[in-house]
Short mmCIF file of C-alpha atoms in Angstrom, two decimals:
data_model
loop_
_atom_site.label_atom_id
_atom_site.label_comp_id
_atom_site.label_asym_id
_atom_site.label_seq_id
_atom_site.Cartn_x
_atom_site.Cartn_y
_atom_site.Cartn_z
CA UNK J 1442 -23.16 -4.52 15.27
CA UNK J 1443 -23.44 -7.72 14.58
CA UNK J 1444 -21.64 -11.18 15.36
CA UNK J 1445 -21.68 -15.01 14.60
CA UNK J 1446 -21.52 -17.65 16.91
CA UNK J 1447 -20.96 -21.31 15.84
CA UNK J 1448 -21.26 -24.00 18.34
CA UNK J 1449 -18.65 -26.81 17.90
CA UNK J 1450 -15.55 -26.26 16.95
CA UNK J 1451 -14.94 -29.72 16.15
CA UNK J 1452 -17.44 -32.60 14.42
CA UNK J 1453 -15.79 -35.84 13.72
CA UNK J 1454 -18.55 -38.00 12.31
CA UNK J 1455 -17.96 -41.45 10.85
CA UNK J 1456 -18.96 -41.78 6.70
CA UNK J 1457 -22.93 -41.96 6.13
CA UNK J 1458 -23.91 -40.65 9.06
CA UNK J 1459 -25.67 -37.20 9.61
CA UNK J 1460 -23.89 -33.99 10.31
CA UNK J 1461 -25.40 -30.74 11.58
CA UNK J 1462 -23.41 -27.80 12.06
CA UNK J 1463 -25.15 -24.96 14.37
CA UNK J 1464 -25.03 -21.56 13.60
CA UNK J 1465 -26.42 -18.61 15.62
CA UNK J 1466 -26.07 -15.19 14.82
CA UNK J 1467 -27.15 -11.73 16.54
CA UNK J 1468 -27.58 -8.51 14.53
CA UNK J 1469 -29.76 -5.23 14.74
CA UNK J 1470 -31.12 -5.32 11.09
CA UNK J 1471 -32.31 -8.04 8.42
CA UNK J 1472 -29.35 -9.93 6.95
CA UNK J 1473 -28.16 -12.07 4.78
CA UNK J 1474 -26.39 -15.53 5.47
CA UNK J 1475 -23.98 -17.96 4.18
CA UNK J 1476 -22.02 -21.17 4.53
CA UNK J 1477 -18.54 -20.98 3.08
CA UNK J 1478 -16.22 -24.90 3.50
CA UNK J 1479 -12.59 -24.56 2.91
CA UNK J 1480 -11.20 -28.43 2.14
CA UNK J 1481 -7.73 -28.93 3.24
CA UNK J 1482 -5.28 -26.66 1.38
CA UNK J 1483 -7.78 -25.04 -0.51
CA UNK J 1484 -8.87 -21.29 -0.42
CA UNK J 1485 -12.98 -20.54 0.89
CA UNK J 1486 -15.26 -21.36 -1.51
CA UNK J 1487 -19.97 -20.57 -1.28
CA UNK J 1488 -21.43 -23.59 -0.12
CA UNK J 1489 -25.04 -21.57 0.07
CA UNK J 1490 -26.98 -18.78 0.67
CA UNK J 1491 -30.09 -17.42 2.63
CA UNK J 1492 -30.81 -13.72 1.04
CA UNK J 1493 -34.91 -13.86 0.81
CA UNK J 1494 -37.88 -16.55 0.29
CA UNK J 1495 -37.65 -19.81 1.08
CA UNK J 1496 -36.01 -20.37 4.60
CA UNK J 1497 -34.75 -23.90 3.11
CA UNK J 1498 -31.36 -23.13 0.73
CA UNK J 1499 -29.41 -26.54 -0.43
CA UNK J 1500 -26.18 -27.19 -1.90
CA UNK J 1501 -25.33 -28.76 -5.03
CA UNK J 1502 -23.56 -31.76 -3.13
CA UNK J 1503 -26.63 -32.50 -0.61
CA UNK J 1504 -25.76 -29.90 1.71
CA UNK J 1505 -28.80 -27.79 3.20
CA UNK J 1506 -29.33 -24.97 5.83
CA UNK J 1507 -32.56 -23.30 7.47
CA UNK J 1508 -33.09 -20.02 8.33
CA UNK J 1509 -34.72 -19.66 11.39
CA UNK J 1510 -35.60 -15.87 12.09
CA UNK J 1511 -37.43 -16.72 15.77
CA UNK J 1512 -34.05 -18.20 16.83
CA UNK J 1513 -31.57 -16.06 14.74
CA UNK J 1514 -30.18 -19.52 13.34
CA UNK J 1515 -29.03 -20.96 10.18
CA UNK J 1516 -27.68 -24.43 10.77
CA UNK J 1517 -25.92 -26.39 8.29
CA UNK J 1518 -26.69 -30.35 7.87
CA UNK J 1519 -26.26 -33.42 5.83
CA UNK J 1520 -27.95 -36.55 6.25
CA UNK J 1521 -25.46 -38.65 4.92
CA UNK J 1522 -21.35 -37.63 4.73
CA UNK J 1523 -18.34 -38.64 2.95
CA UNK J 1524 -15.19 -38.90 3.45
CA UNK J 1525 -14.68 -35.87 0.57
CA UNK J 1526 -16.70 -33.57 3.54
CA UNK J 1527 -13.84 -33.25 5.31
CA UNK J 1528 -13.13 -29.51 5.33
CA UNK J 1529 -14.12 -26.77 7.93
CA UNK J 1530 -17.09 -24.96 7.47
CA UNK J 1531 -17.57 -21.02 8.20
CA UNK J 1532 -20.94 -19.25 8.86
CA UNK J 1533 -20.94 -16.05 7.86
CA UNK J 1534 -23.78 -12.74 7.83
CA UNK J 1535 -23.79 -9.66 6.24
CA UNK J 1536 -26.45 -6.84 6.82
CA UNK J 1537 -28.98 -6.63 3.83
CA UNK J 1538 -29.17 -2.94 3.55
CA UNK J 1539 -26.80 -0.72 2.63
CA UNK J 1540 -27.42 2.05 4.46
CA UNK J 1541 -26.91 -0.40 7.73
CA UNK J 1542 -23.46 -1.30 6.91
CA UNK J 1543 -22.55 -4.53 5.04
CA UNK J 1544 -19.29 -5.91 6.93
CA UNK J 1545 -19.33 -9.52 6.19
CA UNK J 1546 -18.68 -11.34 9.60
CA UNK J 1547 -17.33 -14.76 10.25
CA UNK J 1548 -18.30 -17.39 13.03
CA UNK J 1549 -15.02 -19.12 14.44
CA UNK J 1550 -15.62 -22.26 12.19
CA UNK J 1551 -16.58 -25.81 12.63
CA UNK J 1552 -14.03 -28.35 11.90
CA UNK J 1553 -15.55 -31.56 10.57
CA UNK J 1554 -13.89 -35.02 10.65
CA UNK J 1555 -15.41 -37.80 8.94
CA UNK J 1556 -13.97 -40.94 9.90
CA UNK J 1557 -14.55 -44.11 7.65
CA UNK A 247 -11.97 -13.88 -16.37
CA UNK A 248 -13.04 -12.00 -13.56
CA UNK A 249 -11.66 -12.66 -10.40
CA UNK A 250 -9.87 -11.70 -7.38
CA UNK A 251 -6.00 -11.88 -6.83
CA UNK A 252 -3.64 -11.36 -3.85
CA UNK A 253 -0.08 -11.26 -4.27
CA UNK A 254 2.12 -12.67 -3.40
CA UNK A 255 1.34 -15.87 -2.30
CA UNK A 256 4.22 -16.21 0.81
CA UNK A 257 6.17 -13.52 2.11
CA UNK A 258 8.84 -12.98 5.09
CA UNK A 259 9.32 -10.41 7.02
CA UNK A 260 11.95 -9.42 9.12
CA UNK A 261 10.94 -8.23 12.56
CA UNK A 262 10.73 -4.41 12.61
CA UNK A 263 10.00 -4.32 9.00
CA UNK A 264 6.47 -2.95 7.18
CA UNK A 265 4.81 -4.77 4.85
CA UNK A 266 2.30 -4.62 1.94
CA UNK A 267 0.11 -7.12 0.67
CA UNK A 268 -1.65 -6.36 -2.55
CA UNK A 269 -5.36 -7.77 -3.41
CA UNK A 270 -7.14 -7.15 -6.52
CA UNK A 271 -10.07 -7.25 -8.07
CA UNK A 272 -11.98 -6.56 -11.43
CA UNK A 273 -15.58 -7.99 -10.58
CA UNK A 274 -16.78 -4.08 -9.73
CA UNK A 275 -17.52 -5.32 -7.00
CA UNK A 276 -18.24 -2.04 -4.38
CA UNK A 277 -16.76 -4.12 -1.15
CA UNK A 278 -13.35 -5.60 -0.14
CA UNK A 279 -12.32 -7.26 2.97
CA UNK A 280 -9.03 -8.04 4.98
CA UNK A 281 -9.33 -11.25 6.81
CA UNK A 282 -6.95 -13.10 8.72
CA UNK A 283 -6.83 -16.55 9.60
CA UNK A 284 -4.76 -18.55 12.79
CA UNK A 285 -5.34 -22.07 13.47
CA UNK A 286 -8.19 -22.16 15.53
CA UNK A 287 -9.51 -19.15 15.67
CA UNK A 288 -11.36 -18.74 12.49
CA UNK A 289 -11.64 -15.29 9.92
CA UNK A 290 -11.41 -12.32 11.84
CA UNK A 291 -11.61 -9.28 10.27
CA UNK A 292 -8.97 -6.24 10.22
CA UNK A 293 -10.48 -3.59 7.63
CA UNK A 294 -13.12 -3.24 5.09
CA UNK A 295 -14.06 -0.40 2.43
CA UNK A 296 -17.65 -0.17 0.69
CA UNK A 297 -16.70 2.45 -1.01
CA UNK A 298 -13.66 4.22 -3.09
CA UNK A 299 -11.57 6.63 -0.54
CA UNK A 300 -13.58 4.88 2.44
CA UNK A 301 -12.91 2.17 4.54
CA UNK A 302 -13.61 1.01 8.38
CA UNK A 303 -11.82 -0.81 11.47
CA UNK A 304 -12.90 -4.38 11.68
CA UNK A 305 -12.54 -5.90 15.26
CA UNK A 306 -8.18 -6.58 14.95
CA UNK A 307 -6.91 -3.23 13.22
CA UNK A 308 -4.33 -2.50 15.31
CA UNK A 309 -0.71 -2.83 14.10
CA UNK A 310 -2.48 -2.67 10.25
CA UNK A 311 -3.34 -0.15 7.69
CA UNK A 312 -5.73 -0.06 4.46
CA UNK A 313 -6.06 2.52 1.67
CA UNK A 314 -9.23 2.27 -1.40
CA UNK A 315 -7.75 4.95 -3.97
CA UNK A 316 -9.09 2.86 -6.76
CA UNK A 317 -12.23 0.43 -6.81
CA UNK A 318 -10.14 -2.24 -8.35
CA UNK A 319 -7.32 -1.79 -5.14
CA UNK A 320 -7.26 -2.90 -1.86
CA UNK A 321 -3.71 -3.26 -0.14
CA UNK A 322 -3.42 -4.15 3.22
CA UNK A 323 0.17 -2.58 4.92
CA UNK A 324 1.46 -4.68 7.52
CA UNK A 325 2.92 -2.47 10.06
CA UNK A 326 6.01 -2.79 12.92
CA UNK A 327 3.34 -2.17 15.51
CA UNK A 328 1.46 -5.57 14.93
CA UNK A 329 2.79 -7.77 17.70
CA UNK A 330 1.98 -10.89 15.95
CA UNK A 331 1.76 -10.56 12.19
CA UNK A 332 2.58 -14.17 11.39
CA UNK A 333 -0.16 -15.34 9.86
CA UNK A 334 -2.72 -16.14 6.40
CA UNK A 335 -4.09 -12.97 5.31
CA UNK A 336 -7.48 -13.88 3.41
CA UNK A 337 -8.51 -10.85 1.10
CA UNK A 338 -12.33 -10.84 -0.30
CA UNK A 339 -14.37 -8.88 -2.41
CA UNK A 340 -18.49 -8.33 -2.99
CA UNK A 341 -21.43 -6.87 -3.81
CA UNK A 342 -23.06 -4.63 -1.52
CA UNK A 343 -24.90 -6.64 1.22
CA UNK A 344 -21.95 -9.42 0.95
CA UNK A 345 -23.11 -11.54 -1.61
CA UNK A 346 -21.42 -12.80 -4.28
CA UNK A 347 -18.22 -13.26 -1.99
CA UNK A 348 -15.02 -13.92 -4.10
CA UNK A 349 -12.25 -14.97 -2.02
CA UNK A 350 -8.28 -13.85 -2.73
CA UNK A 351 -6.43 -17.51 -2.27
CA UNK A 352 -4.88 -15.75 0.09
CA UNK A 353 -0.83 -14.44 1.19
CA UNK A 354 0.98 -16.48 3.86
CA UNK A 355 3.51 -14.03 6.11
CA UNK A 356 6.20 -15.33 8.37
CA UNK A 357 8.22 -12.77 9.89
CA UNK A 358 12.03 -14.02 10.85
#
């Protein structure tokens, strides 16, 4: 089994300031991990991806998450926001083997304000 | 183009009354979800399939049910037994592990 937790279910944050997002997960077997963001009105869209290597992933728009295997985390930040960040943001994990089952589970999702 | 699509995009119900909501995909991709989504409370899963003629409970199944007779097919049946069903039903599709997540834009039901 396996489940996400994610911290705050709110973030406002005023316009170029940092943002972190926390993100704690608990599974049985190695997995995978991703950020999703769904702006206002819009369907769920990858914001990034841990699957192997480097425990640093980034976004294309300045976005970046860690994973941290000690602490079964992958928290999302962003030292600087904009006002086009407004969206909420979804952790999500998968198993990485087959064999162990690969449901894709959700956290509960982190809504994130920025204010100007 | 490949992609994922759910049809249709809003649908009402009247109370008492089953319902289907279609999702499909031709990325060959070996895993579909049902999700659905209330304010506040995040994705939470109903059913998944990783394979063809295969699929599992996710943690809200009650009141729903799934089939997989095709790869391609993944329709999620609404049933008189769900207590609740007003809601947006999120359909998604990957590769093994979950990677490569395509999302469904998803079917808005309102029963009346």
């Amino acid at each position: 089994a396996q489940s996400v937790t994610q911290l705050d279910s709110q973030v406002p944050v005023f316009e170029e300031a940092p943002v972190e997002l926390r993100c704690n997960y608990s599974s049985s077997v190695s997995v995978y991990l991703f950020w999703y963001v769904q702006y206002p009105n819009q369907g769920l869209q990858l914001l990034l991806k841990y699957l192997s290597g480097s425990t640093l992933v980034e976004s294309i728009n300045g976005f970046e998450a860690e994973f941290n295997k000690s602490q079964t985390s992958f928290h999302l930040r962003k030292p600087s926001v904009h006002i086009s960040d407004t969206a909420e943001y979804f952790c999500a994990v998968s198993a990485s083997k087959k064999a162990a089952g690969n449901k894709l589970t959700f956290g509960g999702g982190t809504r994130v304000l920025v204010k100007p | 183009d490949g992609g994922i699509t759910q049809s249709p995009k809003y649908l009402f119900r009247k109370e008492g009354q089953n319902v289907t909501l279609s999702c499909e995909q031709n990325l060959n991709h070996d895993a579909m979800y049902w999700y659905r989504q209330d304010p506040g409370q995040g994705l939470r899963l109903i059913y998944y399939s990783q394979i063809v003629n295969d699929f599992q409970k996710g943690d809200i199944a009650e009141g729903y049910s799934v089939s997989r007779e095709k790869k391609e097919s993944f329709p999620l049946t609404v049933t008189s037994a769900q207590k609740n069903p007003t809601a947006f039903y999120l359909c998604v599709s990957s590769w093994t592990g979950g990677f490569g997540a395509f999302f469904g834009q998803g079917t808005r039901l309102t029963v009346v």
